[in-house]
mmCIF file of C-alpha atoms in Angstrom:
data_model
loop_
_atom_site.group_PDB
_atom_site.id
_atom_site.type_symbol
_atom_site.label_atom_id
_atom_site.label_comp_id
_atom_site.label_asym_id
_atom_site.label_seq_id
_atom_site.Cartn_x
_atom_site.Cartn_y
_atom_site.Cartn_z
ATOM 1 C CA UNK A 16 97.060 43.227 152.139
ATOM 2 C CA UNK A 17 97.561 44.816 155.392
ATOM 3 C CA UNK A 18 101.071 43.745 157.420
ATOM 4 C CA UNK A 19 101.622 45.407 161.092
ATOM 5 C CA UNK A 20 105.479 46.022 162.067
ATOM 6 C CA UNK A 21 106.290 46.877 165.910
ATOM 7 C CA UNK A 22 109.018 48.571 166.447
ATOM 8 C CA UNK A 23 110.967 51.560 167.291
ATOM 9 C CA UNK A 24 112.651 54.624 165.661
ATOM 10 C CA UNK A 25 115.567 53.934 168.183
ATOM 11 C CA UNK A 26 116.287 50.436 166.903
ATOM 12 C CA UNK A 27 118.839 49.960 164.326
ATOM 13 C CA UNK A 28 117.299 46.411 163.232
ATOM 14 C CA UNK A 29 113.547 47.813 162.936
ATOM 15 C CA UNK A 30 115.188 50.488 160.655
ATOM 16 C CA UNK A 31 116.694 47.401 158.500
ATOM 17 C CA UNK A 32 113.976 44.985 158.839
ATOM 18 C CA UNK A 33 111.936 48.219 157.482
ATOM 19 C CA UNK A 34 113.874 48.835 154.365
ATOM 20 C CA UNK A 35 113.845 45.278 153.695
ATOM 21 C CA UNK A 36 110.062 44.466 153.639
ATOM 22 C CA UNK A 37 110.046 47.427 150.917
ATOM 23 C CA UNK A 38 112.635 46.241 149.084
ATOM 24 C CA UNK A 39 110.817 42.763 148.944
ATOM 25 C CA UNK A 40 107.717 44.356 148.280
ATOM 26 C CA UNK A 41 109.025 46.509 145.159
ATOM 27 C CA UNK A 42 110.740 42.827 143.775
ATOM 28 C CA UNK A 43 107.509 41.531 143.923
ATOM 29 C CA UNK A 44 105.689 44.073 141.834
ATOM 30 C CA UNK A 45 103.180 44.394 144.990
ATOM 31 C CA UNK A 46 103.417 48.098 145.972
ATOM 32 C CA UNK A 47 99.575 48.997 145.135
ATOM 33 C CA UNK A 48 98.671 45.947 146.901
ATOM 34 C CA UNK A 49 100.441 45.522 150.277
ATOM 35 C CA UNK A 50 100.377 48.719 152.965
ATOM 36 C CA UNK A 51 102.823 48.308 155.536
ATOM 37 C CA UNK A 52 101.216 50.274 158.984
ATOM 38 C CA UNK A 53 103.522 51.241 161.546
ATOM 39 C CA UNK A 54 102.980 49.947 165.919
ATOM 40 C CA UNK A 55 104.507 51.919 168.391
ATOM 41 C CA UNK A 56 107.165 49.630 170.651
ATOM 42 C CA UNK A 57 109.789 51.472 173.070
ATOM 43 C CA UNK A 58 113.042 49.401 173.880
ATOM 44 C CA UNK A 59 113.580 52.037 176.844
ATOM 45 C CA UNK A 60 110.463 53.712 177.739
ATOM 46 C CA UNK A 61 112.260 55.704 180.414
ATOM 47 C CA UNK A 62 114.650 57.373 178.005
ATOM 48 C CA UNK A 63 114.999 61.055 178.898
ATOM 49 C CA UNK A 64 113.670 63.361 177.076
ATOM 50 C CA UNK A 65 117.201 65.745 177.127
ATOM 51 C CA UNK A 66 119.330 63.840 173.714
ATOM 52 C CA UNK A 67 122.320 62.511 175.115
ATOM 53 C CA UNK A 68 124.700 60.957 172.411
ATOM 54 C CA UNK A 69 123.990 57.243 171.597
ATOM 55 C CA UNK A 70 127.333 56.215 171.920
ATOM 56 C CA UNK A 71 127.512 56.857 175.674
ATOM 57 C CA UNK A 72 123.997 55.030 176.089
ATOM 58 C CA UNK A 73 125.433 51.993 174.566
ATOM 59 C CA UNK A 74 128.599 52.344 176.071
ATOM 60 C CA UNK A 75 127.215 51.799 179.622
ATOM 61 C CA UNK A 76 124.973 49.105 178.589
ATOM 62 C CA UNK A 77 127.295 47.129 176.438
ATOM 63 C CA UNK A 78 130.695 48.222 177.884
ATOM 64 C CA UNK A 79 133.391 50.324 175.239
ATOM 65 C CA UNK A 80 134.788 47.347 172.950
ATOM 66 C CA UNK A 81 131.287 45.247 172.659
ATOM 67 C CA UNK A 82 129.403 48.608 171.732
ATOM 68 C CA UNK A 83 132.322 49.392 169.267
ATOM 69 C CA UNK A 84 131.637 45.635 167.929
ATOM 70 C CA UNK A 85 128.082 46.171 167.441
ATOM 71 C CA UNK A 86 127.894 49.481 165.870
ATOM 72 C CA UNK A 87 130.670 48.627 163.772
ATOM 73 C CA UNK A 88 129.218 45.396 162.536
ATOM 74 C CA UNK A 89 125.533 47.339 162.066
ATOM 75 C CA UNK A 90 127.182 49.892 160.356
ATOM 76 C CA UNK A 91 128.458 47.457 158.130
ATOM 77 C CA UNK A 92 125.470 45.237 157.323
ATOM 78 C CA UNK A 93 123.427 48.496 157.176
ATOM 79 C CA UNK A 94 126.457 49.535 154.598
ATOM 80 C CA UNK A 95 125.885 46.296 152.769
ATOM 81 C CA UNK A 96 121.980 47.171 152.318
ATOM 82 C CA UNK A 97 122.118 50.618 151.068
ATOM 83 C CA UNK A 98 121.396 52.084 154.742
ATOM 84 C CA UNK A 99 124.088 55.001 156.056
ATOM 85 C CA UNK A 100 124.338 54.495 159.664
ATOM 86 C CA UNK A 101 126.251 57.272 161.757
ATOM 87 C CA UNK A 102 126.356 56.070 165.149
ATOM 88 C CA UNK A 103 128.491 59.124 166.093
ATOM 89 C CA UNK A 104 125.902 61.358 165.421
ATOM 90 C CA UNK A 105 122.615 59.906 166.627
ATOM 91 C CA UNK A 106 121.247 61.394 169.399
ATOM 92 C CA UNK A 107 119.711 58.782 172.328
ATOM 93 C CA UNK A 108 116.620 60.617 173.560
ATOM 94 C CA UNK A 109 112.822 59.360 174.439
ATOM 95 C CA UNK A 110 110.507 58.503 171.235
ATOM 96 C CA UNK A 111 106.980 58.645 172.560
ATOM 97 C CA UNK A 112 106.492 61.938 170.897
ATOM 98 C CA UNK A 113 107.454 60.592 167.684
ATOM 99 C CA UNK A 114 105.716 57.243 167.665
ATOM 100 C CA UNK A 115 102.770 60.015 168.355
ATOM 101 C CA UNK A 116 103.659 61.776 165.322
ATOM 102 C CA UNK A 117 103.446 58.650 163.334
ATOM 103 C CA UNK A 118 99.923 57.803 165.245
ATOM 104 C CA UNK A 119 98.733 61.150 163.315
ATOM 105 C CA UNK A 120 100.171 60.211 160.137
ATOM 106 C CA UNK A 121 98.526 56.901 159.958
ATOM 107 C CA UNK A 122 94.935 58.139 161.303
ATOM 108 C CA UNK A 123 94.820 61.340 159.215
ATOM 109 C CA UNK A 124 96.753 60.733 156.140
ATOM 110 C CA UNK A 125 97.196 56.671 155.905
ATOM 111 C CA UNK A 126 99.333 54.018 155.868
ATOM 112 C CA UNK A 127 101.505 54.933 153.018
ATOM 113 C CA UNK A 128 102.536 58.330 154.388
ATOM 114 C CA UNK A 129 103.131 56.743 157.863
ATOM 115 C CA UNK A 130 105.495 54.971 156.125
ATOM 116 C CA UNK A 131 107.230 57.838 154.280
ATOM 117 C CA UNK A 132 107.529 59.578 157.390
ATOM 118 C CA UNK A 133 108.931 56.483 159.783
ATOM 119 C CA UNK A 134 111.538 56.365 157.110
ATOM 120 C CA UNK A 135 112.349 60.009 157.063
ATOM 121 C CA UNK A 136 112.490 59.653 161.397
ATOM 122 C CA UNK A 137 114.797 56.898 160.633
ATOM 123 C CA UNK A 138 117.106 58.283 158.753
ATOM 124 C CA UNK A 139 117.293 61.702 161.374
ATOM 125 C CA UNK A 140 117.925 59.434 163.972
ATOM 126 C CA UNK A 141 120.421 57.234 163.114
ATOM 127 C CA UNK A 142 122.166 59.265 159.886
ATOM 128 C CA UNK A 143 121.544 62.913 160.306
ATOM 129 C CA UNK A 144 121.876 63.190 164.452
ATOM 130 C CA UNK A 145 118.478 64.946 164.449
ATOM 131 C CA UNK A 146 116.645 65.255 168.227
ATOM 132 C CA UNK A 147 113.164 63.630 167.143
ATOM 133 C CA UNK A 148 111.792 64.776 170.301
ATOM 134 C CA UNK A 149 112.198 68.145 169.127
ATOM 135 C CA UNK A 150 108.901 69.293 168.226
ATOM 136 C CA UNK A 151 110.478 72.090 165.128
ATOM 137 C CA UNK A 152 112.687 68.646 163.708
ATOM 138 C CA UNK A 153 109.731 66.477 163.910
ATOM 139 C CA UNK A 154 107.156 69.242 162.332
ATOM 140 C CA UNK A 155 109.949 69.646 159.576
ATOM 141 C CA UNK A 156 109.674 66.493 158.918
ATOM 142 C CA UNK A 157 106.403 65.858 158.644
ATOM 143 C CA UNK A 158 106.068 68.324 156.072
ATOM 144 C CA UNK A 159 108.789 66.786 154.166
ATOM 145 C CA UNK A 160 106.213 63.900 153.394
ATOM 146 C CA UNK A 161 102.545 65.667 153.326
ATOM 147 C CA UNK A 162 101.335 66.714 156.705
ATOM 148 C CA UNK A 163 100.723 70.466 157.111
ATOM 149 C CA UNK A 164 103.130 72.245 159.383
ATOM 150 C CA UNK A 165 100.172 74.320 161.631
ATOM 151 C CA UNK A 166 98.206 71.017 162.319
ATOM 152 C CA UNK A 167 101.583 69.047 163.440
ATOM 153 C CA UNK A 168 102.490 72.239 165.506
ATOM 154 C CA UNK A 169 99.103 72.116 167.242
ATOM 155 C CA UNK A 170 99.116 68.334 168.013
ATOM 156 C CA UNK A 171 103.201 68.406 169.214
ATOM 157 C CA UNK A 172 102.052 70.670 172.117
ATOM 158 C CA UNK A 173 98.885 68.949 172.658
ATOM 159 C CA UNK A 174 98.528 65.999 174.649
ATOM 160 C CA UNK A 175 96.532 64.190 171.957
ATOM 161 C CA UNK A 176 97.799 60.818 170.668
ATOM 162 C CA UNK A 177 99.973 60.535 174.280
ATOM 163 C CA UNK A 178 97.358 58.059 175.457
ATOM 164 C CA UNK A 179 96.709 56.134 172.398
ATOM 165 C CA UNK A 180 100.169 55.567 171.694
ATOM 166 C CA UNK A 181 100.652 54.294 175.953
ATOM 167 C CA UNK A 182 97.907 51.952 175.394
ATOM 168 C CA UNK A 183 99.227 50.353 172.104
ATOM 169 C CA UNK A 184 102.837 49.777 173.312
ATOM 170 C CA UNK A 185 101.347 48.411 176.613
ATOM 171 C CA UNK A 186 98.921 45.821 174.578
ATOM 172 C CA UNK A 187 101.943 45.317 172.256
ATOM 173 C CA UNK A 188 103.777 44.562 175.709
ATOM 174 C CA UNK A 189 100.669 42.438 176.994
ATOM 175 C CA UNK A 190 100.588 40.485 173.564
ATOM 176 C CA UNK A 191 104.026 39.157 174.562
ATOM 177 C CA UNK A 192 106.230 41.538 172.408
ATOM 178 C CA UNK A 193 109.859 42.039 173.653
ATOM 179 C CA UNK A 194 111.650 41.678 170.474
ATOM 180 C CA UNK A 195 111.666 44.185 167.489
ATOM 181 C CA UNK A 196 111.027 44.463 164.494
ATOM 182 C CA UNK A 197 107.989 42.212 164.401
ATOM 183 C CA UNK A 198 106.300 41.543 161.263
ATOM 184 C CA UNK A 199 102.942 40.754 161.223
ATOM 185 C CA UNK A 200 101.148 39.186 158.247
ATOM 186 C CA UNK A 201 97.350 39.194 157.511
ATOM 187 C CA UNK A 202 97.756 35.188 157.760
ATOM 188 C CA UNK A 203 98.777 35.205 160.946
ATOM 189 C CA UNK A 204 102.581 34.965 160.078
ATOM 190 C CA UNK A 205 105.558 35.924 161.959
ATOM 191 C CA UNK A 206 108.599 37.421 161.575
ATOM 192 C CA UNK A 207 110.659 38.560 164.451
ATOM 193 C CA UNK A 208 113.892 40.583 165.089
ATOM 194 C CA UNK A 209 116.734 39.674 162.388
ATOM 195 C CA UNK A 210 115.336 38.709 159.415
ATOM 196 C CA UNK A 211 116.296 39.749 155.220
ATOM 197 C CA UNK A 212 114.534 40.594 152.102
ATOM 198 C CA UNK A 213 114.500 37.161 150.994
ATOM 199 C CA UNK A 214 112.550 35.728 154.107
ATOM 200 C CA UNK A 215 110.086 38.985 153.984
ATOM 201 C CA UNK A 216 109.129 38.425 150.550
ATOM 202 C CA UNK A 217 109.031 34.690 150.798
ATOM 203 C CA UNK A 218 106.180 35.809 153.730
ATOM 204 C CA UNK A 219 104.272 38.130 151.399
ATOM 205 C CA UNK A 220 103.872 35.396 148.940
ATOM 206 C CA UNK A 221 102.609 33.122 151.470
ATOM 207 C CA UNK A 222 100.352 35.571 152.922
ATOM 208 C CA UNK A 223 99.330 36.886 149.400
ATOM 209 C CA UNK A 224 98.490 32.903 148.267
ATOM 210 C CA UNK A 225 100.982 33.056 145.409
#
């Protein structure tokens, strides 16, 4: 069984909603059976491409206390989940070149690695402060899970993917997509923005027939 999730390595939610469906997935015993395949989605598509720190991005957005409010209460749900969220040291910066990076995972390597390697871009972004527009983080990375370093290096400073990753968040955006993570299951089930592991396996079974 096939499930799609949109959704962005710059959204704290996708990266729960994320860990969740796995952690349903392993409860059910359904790990050789389900592959969970990765859609690009960007929240802010005009994100520079210079890292900034996130704080300051949601700072003007939000104001100081509500951005202290919501980073302190996803830190703590995240807590609550097994997910380390450091706030103070992600860096804000554009992920096209990432969701490109996870374009050539899926398409050369497969679902499963995809989602090896959106976890590992997770976890740079929003626990280790690591600039995953930086083509040397991002190749490092990708190693980490399977892909060879030389291809990666060749396709970072090629233009290939750029296009194919535009048009998909554009459908996505056409399809009526403005909240992340989205779920989809082979059924035709939803499951959109905040969600648990309870409601995500409750899906599978549905979508599964059990």
């Amino acid at each position: 069984m096939k499930v799609e999730v949109y959704g962005d390595i710059a959204c704290p939610w996708c990266r729960l909603g994320t860990h969740q469906f796995h952690r349903a997935v392993a409860a059910a015993g359904a790990e050789p059976d389900v592959e969970l395949v990765h859609r690009p989605y960007q929240l802010l598509p005009d994100t520079s491409e210079e890292p900034r720190p996130l704080m300051d991005t949601v700072v003007e957005m939000f104001g100081p206390e509500q951005a202290e409010a919501m980073l302190t209460e996803m830190t703590r749900v995240g807590a609550s989940e097994g997910i380390e969220y450091r706030f103070d040291r992600a860096m804000a910066v554009n992920t096209l070149t990432a969701h490109r990076l996870l374009w050539l995972a899926l398409y050369e390597h497969g679902a499963e690695v995809q989602a090896a390697l959106a976890t590992a871009l997770f976890d740079a972004y929003f626990r280790d402060g690591v600039n995953v527009a930086d083509h040397m983080q991002l190749t490092e990375l990708a190693e980490r899970v399977g892909l060879d370093g030389g291809r990666v290096r060749d396709f970072l400073a090629s233009e290939e993917g750029r296009a194919e990753v535009h048009e998909q968040v554009a459908a996505a955006r056409r399809e009526g997509v403005t909240t992340v993570p989205r779920f989809v299951f082979e059924n035709g089930e939803l499951i959109v923005g905040v969600t648990s592991t309870e409601a995500l396996g409750d899906a599978l079974r549905q979508a599964s027939g059990r």
